[in-house]
Amino acid sequence: MNPHVTILLQSLIGGIGMGSIYALVALGYSMVYRSMGLVNFAHGNIFMVGAYIGTVFYVSMHTNFVLAFALALLLTAGLGMIVQKILRPLEKMDLIYMMLGTLGIGIVLQNLSIIIWGPDGIAVPFPINNTPWMVKGISIAPYTLVIVGVAALIVIALQLFLNRTKIGLAMRASAQERDMSLALGMNVGLMNGLTLAIGSALAACAGMLVGPVFYVSPDMSTSVGINGFAAAILGGFGSMPGAIVGGLVFGILEQLVATQVSAWSEVIAFVIFVVVLIFKPSGIVGERVVDKL
Amino acid sequence: MTSQDMTNRDLAGQELQPEQAPSTPLEGFAPVSEGSASRSAAKRTWRNSRWWISMAVALFLILPIALNNYQVHILDLVVLYMILAIGLDLTMGYCGQMNLAHAAFYAVGAYTSAILTTRFHFTFWEALPISIVFSTACGILIGLPSLKVRSHYLAIATLGLAIAINDMLVNLNGLTGGPTGITGIPKPHVFGVALDSEYLYYYLVLTFTVLLFLLAKIITTHSIGRSFRAVREDHIASQALGINIAKQQILAFALSGMYAGVAGVLYAHMLSYVSPDTFQMNEMFFMLTIVVIGGMGNIYGSIAGAVILIVAREWLNQFQNWQQVVYGALIVALVVFLPGGLVSIKTLFQHRKRSQLYRVK
């Protein structure tokens, strides 16, 4: 096969793998923004805490990977509920105050996890045999398929939950029409808490999935947190399909640049990102947002 | 006394002054460009605050006498961060532009001067203007997205470009020394005297801080500052008043770049060492904290924030990671309970006093 096509396909596969992770993180950002109007800069740190919780069960306590996964999701969702309680006064404030408040929570989470789990990373073994398959010169890691598969399942389950269940519908309603939902007697605060819990669970899911690929370490929050945020913006902030598309596009973009010039991948990825944003200010699939300033 | 206080508060940018706030659109045209009423108002507030400013400067001038070497180093940092905070406040507080690239401008200033003095043997006074030009240009470049995108979109765009600049510092090994940075940056000479002690260097930084503070004060009390605030409050209305929004936004970013550039040069020559670690995002968020905790849209707030947060950071340093936990919790508490920043404490009391008066009547 043409070597260029090989490289292209190779980075496409790697990009979709990493892009699924970004998509899960971006979904968390978007859901919380949609319901509370809050840009949650602590999301990257919640992602890291979720990864740590899962790792503690899986590596230190030798539980089953699936069980550790479920426990990480549940516990991180609880953390999300607590964070929502703290952040409730920030709901109607300016972006800058939200940003600083959530950053403060992020700093607390980051340093508490350093105190609890130490500054060094933990290596996580792959839950399945990860010998790459070679298909016509392209190597495919089986674990990449696991990441994509699990991410896809989670997104489908989330869609079903939001569209088919009563609680899901109530969450959507209170995100869309806050005052009307209050008037109809819905518990909007609880719904916002649930949204943040689900967003955190999505982040924990991403953290758990990415654990075997990277080290699980306190530093992982920054890069994935920012790239996930950039992905959410790229797709269109607050839109769920946007988060998925943005995550995949950002992942593929990063991989494509990385295979060409590895050291400059961040620079080029972000410059392209800003250029796209200038020509399409509301993201790829985002609706036109009313200028609120 | 109370009337004096109130004028001070208004000057600080919390609210527009009656003279400054155009009540009808027709009236609004004249003061925005050049009005005699606003000019006299600016003169009056200037006369009121002049005494306080000179007292503060005098205090900062004699302060090093009572301090040891380490404390003077902290004082150096305090004065340096005032420049950074004022610069950030001009874009973020006055013009309302999300600017998360301030640390990158700081880095550009520091690195340009470091490279020029160590590799090309420029002197400090030759490198300074070139570095300022570079960081200002960088500010304009990174300000360009502000013409198209707003709020959190602008935040991530500027943050992304700042990350890109930081990556470049690490990757351009030949020029910037990569992750290890540049050492041996020479100390500047003033009239043949080498400023090689913390004490002497402090007066250099203080001079720049006072000059840049006065510049910021002139900018904020005159027409530029008023159009900044107009852009912050309402895009459509300020456009209707004939303000060129694009020009104001780019100007705000250029000013931010200039202030951070000066601070960067001073920082590089203060430590004789620069490395990419210094200009990470944490630094950016620290500057942001100074501005917001001090009080946005108020240069006095930035100054108070710099004093309090730098001293607090140094004091808390002994507790290692717990320091950061306390710091984070403190930020959350302050943002939740005192969103107006430290300068709003004063208005809080004034408000109470006034409401009591009202009750007596």
XYZ file of C-alpha atoms in Angstrom:
654
model
C 0.000 0.000 0.000
C 1.053 3.572 -0.508
C 3.054 4.593 2.597
C 1.125 7.871 2.887
C -2.184 6.039 3.012
C -0.745 3.684 5.629
C 0.332 6.584 7.830
C -3.030 8.246 7.333
C -4.979 5.140 8.298
C -2.667 4.455 11.213
C -3.131 7.898 12.715
C -6.843 7.735 11.969
C -7.159 4.635 14.139
C -5.056 6.105 16.937
C -6.953 9.375 16.611
C -10.363 7.739 16.928
C -9.139 5.934 20.055
C -7.904 9.098 21.709
C -10.796 11.071 20.231
C -13.312 8.831 22.039
C -11.632 9.758 25.315
C -11.805 13.457 24.465
C -15.417 13.033 23.412
C -16.344 11.560 26.806
C -14.579 14.411 28.611
C -16.141 16.991 26.273
C -19.599 15.527 26.909
C -19.111 16.189 30.610
C -18.218 19.831 29.952
C -21.150 20.312 27.613
C -23.778 18.675 29.820
C -22.801 20.730 32.853
C -22.748 23.909 30.772
C -26.142 23.123 29.329
C -27.784 22.549 32.697
C -26.090 25.019 35.032
C -24.537 27.483 32.600
C -21.307 26.677 34.379
C -17.960 26.199 32.635
C -16.449 23.615 34.941
C -12.675 23.984 34.945
C -12.399 21.321 37.655
C -13.562 18.712 35.162
C -10.018 17.682 34.242
C -9.249 17.095 37.910
C -12.435 15.084 38.374
C -11.281 12.998 35.412
C -7.974 12.378 37.186
C -9.633 11.505 40.500
C -11.929 9.080 38.667
C -8.939 7.419 37.038
C -7.243 7.117 40.435
C -10.294 5.621 42.136
C -10.616 3.008 39.402
C -6.910 2.256 39.542
C -6.962 1.801 43.306
C -9.674 -0.851 42.984
C -8.159 -2.512 39.928
C -4.434 -2.474 40.733
C -4.150 -2.265 44.514
C -7.211 -4.295 45.507
C -7.106 -6.699 42.510
C -10.799 -6.438 41.769
C -12.230 -7.314 38.385
C -11.754 -4.566 35.740
C -15.481 -4.290 35.104
C -16.271 -4.051 38.804
C -13.530 -1.438 39.340
C -14.965 0.463 36.380
C -18.445 0.482 37.867
C -17.202 1.499 41.312
C -15.126 4.335 39.853
C -18.166 5.603 37.967
C -20.370 5.517 41.067
C -17.898 7.146 43.445
C -16.950 9.878 40.999
C -20.616 10.573 40.411
C -20.905 11.113 44.173
C -17.985 13.516 44.016
C -19.787 15.378 41.228
C -22.853 15.776 43.468
C -20.683 17.284 46.208
C -18.972 19.654 43.760
C -22.360 20.806 42.510
C -23.418 21.686 46.066
C -20.312 23.856 46.492
C -20.637 25.510 43.107
C -24.324 26.337 43.341
C -23.752 30.003 44.324
C -21.635 30.458 41.200
C -24.449 29.510 38.850
C -25.524 32.964 37.766
C -22.186 34.762 37.977
C -19.840 35.969 35.259
C -17.679 33.466 33.428
C -14.555 34.696 35.170
C -15.910 33.993 38.661
C -17.096 30.554 37.617
C -13.727 29.925 36.152
C -11.866 30.939 39.276
C -14.249 29.081 41.589
C -14.048 25.851 39.630
C -10.278 26.269 39.255
C -10.088 26.560 43.045
C -11.931 23.266 43.440
C -9.614 21.784 40.820
C -6.553 22.885 42.814
C -8.002 21.329 45.986
C -8.746 18.037 44.230
C -5.344 17.966 42.540
C -3.379 18.485 45.727
C -5.543 16.223 47.859
C -4.895 13.442 45.373
C -1.152 14.156 45.508
C -1.339 13.938 49.309
C -3.350 10.704 49.189
C -1.760 8.861 46.275
C 1.655 10.513 46.008
C 3.148 12.555 43.187
C 4.308 9.570 41.090
C 2.133 7.831 38.564
C 0.763 4.299 38.796
C 1.217 1.929 35.864
C -1.993 0.090 35.011
C -1.841 -3.273 33.210
C -4.066 -3.833 30.181
C -7.237 -5.743 31.063
C -6.984 -7.707 27.788
C -4.069 -9.061 25.776
C -2.843 -6.020 23.881
C -0.561 -7.542 21.216
C -1.148 -5.409 18.117
C -2.721 -7.030 15.076
C -1.004 -6.313 11.773
C -3.408 -5.700 8.912
C -1.608 -4.798 5.659
C 1.146 -2.887 7.436
C -1.190 -1.106 9.817
C -0.920 -2.112 13.446
C -4.148 -2.081 15.409
C -4.016 -2.325 19.190
C -7.004 -4.363 20.415
C -7.360 -2.084 23.417
C -8.108 0.850 21.082
C -11.156 -1.054 19.907
C -12.170 -1.601 23.544
C -11.934 2.143 24.186
C -14.003 3.001 21.129
C -16.532 0.249 21.860
C -17.038 1.148 25.509
C -17.225 4.878 24.721
C -19.829 4.217 22.038
C -21.866 2.044 24.408
C -21.750 4.687 27.121
C -22.874 7.425 24.737
C -25.764 5.289 23.443
C -26.802 4.435 26.992
C -26.677 8.129 27.911
C -28.846 9.047 24.927
C -31.393 6.396 25.866
C -31.376 7.580 29.473
C -31.927 11.213 28.500
C -34.630 10.476 25.938
C -36.532 7.531 27.339
C -36.536 7.779 31.122
C -38.528 10.168 33.251
C -35.499 11.443 35.156
C -33.629 12.005 31.901
C -36.508 14.006 30.490
C -36.753 16.007 33.712
C -33.037 16.771 33.491
C -33.408 17.982 29.927
C -36.435 20.039 30.813
C -34.764 21.765 33.742
C -31.713 22.493 31.612
C -33.849 24.006 28.864
C -36.403 25.968 30.865
C -35.210 26.510 34.383
C -37.995 28.761 35.621
C -40.790 26.816 33.977
C -39.506 23.576 35.471
C -39.379 25.190 38.884
C -42.945 26.379 38.441
C -44.026 22.850 37.533
C -42.580 21.620 40.803
C -39.431 19.915 39.555
C -36.409 19.758 41.804
C -34.071 21.685 39.521
C -31.234 21.649 42.053
C -31.330 17.859 42.228
C -31.462 17.632 38.449
C -28.390 19.871 38.173
C -26.662 17.705 40.752
C -27.518 14.619 38.726
C -26.189 16.252 35.582
C -22.886 17.051 37.253
C -22.816 13.510 38.650
C -23.297 12.030 35.186
C -20.708 14.391 33.717
C -18.235 13.311 36.393
C -19.049 9.654 35.781
C -18.315 10.184 32.090
C -14.976 11.730 33.032
C -14.208 8.806 35.346
C -15.076 6.428 32.533
C -12.630 8.247 30.245
C -9.972 8.196 32.960
C -10.450 4.491 33.611
C -10.227 3.700 29.889
C -7.139 5.804 29.300
C -5.348 4.502 32.405
C -3.604 1.516 30.774
C -2.467 3.665 27.825
C -0.906 6.427 29.945
C 0.276 6.346 33.499
C -2.371 7.348 36.008
C -0.744 10.419 37.565
C -1.738 13.816 38.975
C -0.405 15.471 35.808
C -2.866 13.747 33.516
C -5.630 16.184 34.470
C -4.139 19.212 32.730
C -3.581 17.954 29.209
C -6.723 15.842 28.886
C -8.798 18.478 30.687
C -7.712 21.223 28.297
C -7.886 19.081 25.178
C -11.346 17.884 26.184
C -12.443 21.481 26.702
C -10.979 22.436 23.340
C -12.850 19.498 21.792
C -16.118 20.652 23.347
C -15.532 24.158 21.972
C -14.524 22.823 18.570
C -17.764 20.880 18.229
C -19.903 23.658 19.647
C -20.116 24.221 23.371
C -23.194 22.855 25.078
C -24.170 20.574 22.217
C -23.966 16.804 22.743
C -23.387 15.739 19.130
C -20.918 18.618 18.990
C -18.946 17.179 21.882
C -18.666 13.794 20.167
C -17.734 15.228 16.765
C -15.335 17.742 18.350
C -13.664 15.024 20.419
C -13.099 12.768 17.418
C -11.900 15.626 15.184
C -9.508 16.922 17.837
C -8.147 13.423 18.527
C -7.559 12.683 14.848
C -6.057 16.120 14.256
C -3.631 15.642 17.129
C -2.581 12.177 15.948
C -2.125 13.340 12.350
C 0.178 16.149 13.424
C 1.985 13.926 15.918
C 2.928 11.341 13.287
C 4.498 14.093 11.164
C 6.230 16.296 13.738
C 5.838 14.849 17.197
C 7.325 17.693 19.241
C 5.125 20.350 17.664
C 1.812 18.529 17.846
C 0.313 20.772 20.551
C 1.371 23.975 18.813
C -0.026 23.006 15.428
C -3.179 21.402 16.841
C -4.029 24.557 18.791
C -3.193 26.916 15.932
C -5.497 24.941 13.631
C -8.081 24.952 16.406
C -7.962 28.744 16.721
C -8.160 29.200 12.954
C -11.240 26.941 12.789
C -12.756 28.901 15.668
C -12.174 32.216 13.892
C -13.952 31.040 10.762
C -16.657 29.146 12.612
C -17.048 30.904 15.970
C -19.799 28.639 17.281
C -18.059 25.350 16.545
C -18.554 22.700 13.880
C -22.086 21.596 14.742
C -22.944 24.303 17.256
C -26.020 26.388 16.712
C -25.678 30.132 16.446
C -25.338 31.391 19.988
C -26.789 34.733 20.945
C -24.013 37.110 21.867
C -24.253 37.243 25.644
C -21.841 39.762 27.091
C -14.528 63.006 53.958
C -17.398 60.876 52.726
C -17.702 62.753 49.476
C -14.003 62.282 48.904
C -14.327 58.561 49.514
C -17.141 58.279 47.104
C -15.292 60.006 44.317
C -12.397 57.676 44.888
C -14.595 54.688 44.580
C -16.100 55.929 41.376
C -12.731 56.609 39.921
C -11.767 53.074 40.656
C -14.149 52.004 37.989
C -16.874 50.369 39.990
C -19.473 52.606 38.497
C -19.453 55.312 35.915
C -19.467 58.808 37.330
C -22.498 60.936 36.745
C -20.407 63.162 34.501
C -19.048 60.191 32.663
C -22.278 58.298 32.243
C -24.144 59.848 29.341
C -27.780 60.138 30.330
C -29.035 60.680 26.807
C -27.462 59.395 23.618
C -27.027 62.905 22.260
C -25.067 63.990 25.288
C -23.069 60.788 25.141
C -21.236 61.679 21.987
C -19.279 64.590 23.326
C -17.802 63.149 26.561
C -16.660 59.947 24.887
C -14.461 61.819 22.469
C -13.247 64.798 24.482
C -15.439 66.653 26.930
C -14.687 69.491 29.307
C -16.995 68.052 31.984
C -15.244 64.695 32.068
C -11.839 66.316 31.944
C -12.547 68.414 35.018
C -13.965 65.368 36.767
C -10.778 63.461 36.034
C -8.738 66.386 37.337
C -10.747 66.494 40.541
C -10.408 62.782 41.260
C -6.726 63.009 40.429
C -6.283 65.735 43.037
C -8.087 63.576 45.600
C -6.047 60.452 45.031
C -2.694 62.209 44.512
C -1.999 62.397 48.246
C -2.711 58.707 48.840
C -0.590 57.640 45.888
C 2.412 59.655 46.980
C 2.104 58.252 50.499
C 2.033 54.714 49.139
C 5.059 55.366 46.920
C 6.952 56.867 49.855
C 6.105 53.814 51.954
C 7.377 51.472 49.263
C 10.533 53.601 48.909
C 11.554 53.296 52.550
C 10.253 49.787 53.135
C 13.484 47.881 52.178
C 15.400 49.560 55.018
C 13.530 47.476 57.561
C 13.769 44.175 55.697
C 16.355 41.445 55.240
C 17.568 40.039 51.939
C 14.888 37.379 51.564
C 12.107 39.776 52.454
C 13.364 42.264 49.892
C 13.221 39.486 47.314
C 9.552 38.955 48.185
C 9.009 42.696 47.965
C 10.597 42.647 44.498
C 8.100 39.988 43.478
C 5.201 41.934 44.972
C 6.084 45.041 42.988
C 6.672 42.988 39.845
C 3.307 41.269 40.120
C 1.628 44.645 40.453
C 2.742 45.372 36.874
C 1.413 42.006 35.710
C -1.866 42.374 37.556
C -2.507 45.917 36.310
C -1.804 44.794 32.744
C -4.176 41.862 33.047
C -6.822 44.023 34.664
C -6.770 46.440 31.735
C -7.865 43.677 29.346
C -9.942 41.563 31.652
C -11.429 44.021 34.154
C -11.770 47.161 32.085
C -12.282 45.848 28.570
C -13.958 42.574 29.590
C -11.886 40.381 27.278
C -11.042 36.884 28.452
C -7.268 36.882 28.269
C -5.620 33.655 29.372
C -2.374 34.360 27.552
C -0.926 36.919 29.940
C 1.711 34.490 31.228
C 2.732 33.857 27.634
C 3.334 37.585 27.038
C 5.334 37.584 30.264
C 7.380 34.687 28.868
C 7.929 36.425 25.538
C 9.247 39.540 27.279
C 11.537 37.556 29.555
C 12.883 35.293 26.823
C 13.448 38.053 24.251
C 15.522 40.032 26.694
C 17.349 36.912 27.909
C 18.256 35.851 24.379
C 19.293 39.334 23.289
C 21.551 39.938 26.298
C 23.182 36.500 26.507
C 23.477 35.493 22.829
C 23.805 38.846 21.088
C 25.387 40.878 23.915
C 22.854 43.668 23.961
C 22.704 45.737 27.132
C 19.611 45.796 29.320
C 18.527 49.210 28.053
C 18.818 48.137 24.427
C 17.029 44.847 24.986
C 14.152 46.391 26.951
C 12.429 48.290 24.115
C 12.912 45.413 21.670
C 11.368 42.974 24.147
C 8.447 45.304 24.737
C 7.864 45.539 20.989
C 7.917 41.744 20.735
C 5.528 41.138 23.613
C 3.170 43.875 22.410
C 3.146 42.341 18.931
C 2.450 39.004 20.566
C -0.432 40.584 22.461
C -1.911 41.954 19.242
C -1.527 38.579 17.528
C -3.209 36.659 20.324
C -5.861 39.361 20.605
C -6.956 38.738 17.014
C -9.420 35.924 17.904
C -11.201 38.423 20.178
C -12.568 40.094 17.053
C -14.563 37.000 16.234
C -15.155 34.982 19.400
C -16.285 35.836 22.930
C -16.406 34.603 26.528
C -15.438 30.951 26.992
C -14.619 30.550 23.308
C -12.120 33.389 23.614
C -10.829 31.936 26.874
C -9.868 28.635 25.286
C -8.529 30.312 22.129
C -6.127 32.500 24.120
C -5.267 29.624 26.444
C -4.544 27.381 23.465
C -2.255 29.966 21.875
C -0.514 30.454 25.227
C 0.103 26.701 25.435
C 1.451 26.840 21.884
C 3.899 29.607 22.854
C 5.034 27.641 25.897
C 5.562 24.586 23.705
C 7.658 26.662 21.351
C 9.904 27.721 24.242
C 10.538 24.053 25.020
C 10.992 22.975 21.407
C 13.171 25.770 20.002
C 16.205 24.218 21.655
C 18.867 26.196 19.847
C 17.438 29.577 20.748
C 15.746 29.159 24.119
C 17.821 26.388 25.675
C 14.828 24.045 25.700
C 13.489 22.800 29.043
C 16.616 23.891 30.951
C 16.228 27.540 30.013
C 18.817 30.305 29.873
C 21.264 31.117 32.655
C 23.693 33.966 33.234
C 21.484 36.870 32.222
C 23.486 39.997 33.134
C 22.309 42.550 35.692
C 21.468 45.970 34.287
C 23.620 49.078 34.850
C 22.170 52.457 35.739
C 24.576 55.391 35.307
C 27.488 52.986 35.588
C 26.197 51.332 38.757
C 25.519 47.603 38.448
C 22.202 46.717 40.097
C 23.497 43.428 41.416
C 21.854 43.381 44.844
C 18.196 42.781 45.592
C 18.051 46.189 47.288
C 19.266 48.163 44.300
C 17.229 46.133 41.855
C 14.110 46.758 43.898
C 14.262 50.475 43.131
C 14.460 49.778 39.400
C 11.362 47.586 39.536
C 9.593 50.120 41.740
C 10.317 52.896 39.244
C 8.781 50.895 36.426
C 5.801 49.962 38.568
C 5.070 53.574 39.473
C 5.413 54.697 35.851
C 3.174 51.930 34.566
C 0.675 52.526 37.357
C 0.439 56.203 36.389
C 0.026 55.219 32.749
C -2.781 52.837 33.689
C -4.399 55.572 35.746
C -4.279 58.013 32.858
C -5.672 55.393 30.495
C -8.502 54.416 32.790
C -9.612 57.901 33.742
C -9.583 59.260 30.217
C -11.484 58.454 27.076
C -9.735 55.153 26.339
C -10.741 53.750 29.701
C -14.284 54.915 29.240
C -14.559 53.264 25.841
C -13.025 50.105 27.354
C -15.752 50.032 29.948
C -18.382 50.741 27.341
C -17.159 47.772 25.295
C -17.236 45.610 28.427
C -20.768 46.580 29.350
C -22.541 46.540 26.033
C -21.169 45.829 22.576
C -24.154 47.026 20.630
C -24.642 50.248 22.567
C -20.981 51.180 22.371
C -21.019 50.490 18.661
C -24.006 52.781 18.357
C -22.029 55.481 20.170
C -19.389 55.266 17.463
C -16.756 53.349 19.414
C -14.585 51.175 17.211
C -14.866 47.948 19.201
C -12.215 46.059 17.261
C -9.715 48.835 17.881
C -10.416 48.925 21.625
C -10.122 45.151 21.999
C -6.846 44.973 20.125
C -5.561 47.970 22.082
C -6.444 46.203 25.339
C -4.534 43.110 24.287
C -1.585 45.220 23.124
C -1.490 46.972 26.506
C -1.650 43.625 28.260
C 1.265 42.436 26.145
C 3.239 45.580 26.883
C 2.757 45.412 30.658
C 3.571 41.718 30.794
C 6.590 42.302 28.541
C 8.064 44.898 30.885
C 7.449 42.577 33.835
C 9.065 39.711 31.951
C 12.227 41.675 31.204
C 12.491 42.780 34.832
C 11.917 39.214 36.016
C 14.571 37.725 33.727
C 17.218 40.201 34.881
C 16.173 39.878 38.507
C 16.787 36.118 38.709
C 19.437 35.975 35.901
C 17.654 32.809 34.869
C 14.571 31.900 32.846
C 13.006 28.509 32.145
C 9.690 27.457 30.622
C 8.482 26.121 34.007
C 8.016 29.654 35.297
C 5.442 30.540 32.676
C 3.129 27.552 32.962
C -0.610 27.796 33.269
C -0.450 27.778 37.060
C 1.235 31.146 36.793
C -1.539 32.395 34.551
C -4.170 31.311 37.027
C -2.227 32.863 39.861
C -2.290 36.237 38.071
C -5.972 35.764 37.411
C -6.533 35.128 41.107
C -4.709 38.328 42.006
C -6.906 40.377 39.702
C -10.206 38.794 40.686
C -9.529 38.601 44.420
C -8.328 42.204 44.382
C -11.361 43.351 42.473
C -11.841 43.418 38.733
C -11.867 46.687 36.844
C -9.918 48.475 39.543
C -6.175 49.087 39.488
C -6.032 49.574 43.248
C -7.606 46.137 43.592
C -4.862 44.604 41.469
C -2.238 46.216 43.675
C -3.868 45.020 46.898
C -4.312 41.553 45.429
C -0.633 41.363 44.476
C 0.518 42.346 47.956
C -1.765 39.943 49.784
C -1.480 36.924 47.512
C 2.307 36.987 47.050
C 2.901 37.323 50.785
C 0.321 34.618 51.487
C 1.896 32.312 48.914
C 5.367 32.701 50.391
C 4.081 32.212 53.921
C 2.052 29.134 52.995
C 4.998 27.623 51.127
C 6.181 25.869 54.276
C 3.116 23.623 54.305
C 3.850 22.121 50.847
C 0.808 20.412 49.319
C -1.534 21.475 52.074
C -0.673 25.031 51.077
C -2.257 24.437 47.702
C -5.332 22.838 49.255
C -5.824 25.843 51.526
C -5.164 28.195 48.608
C -7.767 26.484 46.438
C -10.367 26.432 49.190
C -9.674 30.093 49.916
C -10.251 31.020 46.278
C -13.581 29.223 46.229
C -14.652 30.868 49.485
C -13.630 34.350 48.343
C -15.278 34.034 44.957
C -18.482 32.780 46.522
C -18.692 35.224 49.426
C -16.906 38.316 48.088
C -17.387 38.344 44.341
C -16.536 42.026 44.061
C -13.021 41.404 45.324
C -11.198 43.051 48.193
C -12.030 46.579 47.007
C -15.701 45.827 47.438
C -15.249 45.595 51.222
C -15.189 49.396 51.291
C -18.359 49.760 49.272
C -19.958 47.139 51.481
C -19.443 49.406 54.507
C -20.452 52.516 52.599
C -23.615 50.852 51.490
C -24.434 49.954 55.068
C -23.766 53.491 56.263
C -25.925 54.977 53.569
C -28.793 52.609 54.212
C -28.667 53.464 57.917
C -28.886 57.147 57.040
C -31.865 56.388 54.931
C -33.558 54.632 57.814
C -32.937 57.597 60.149
C -34.587 59.926 57.692
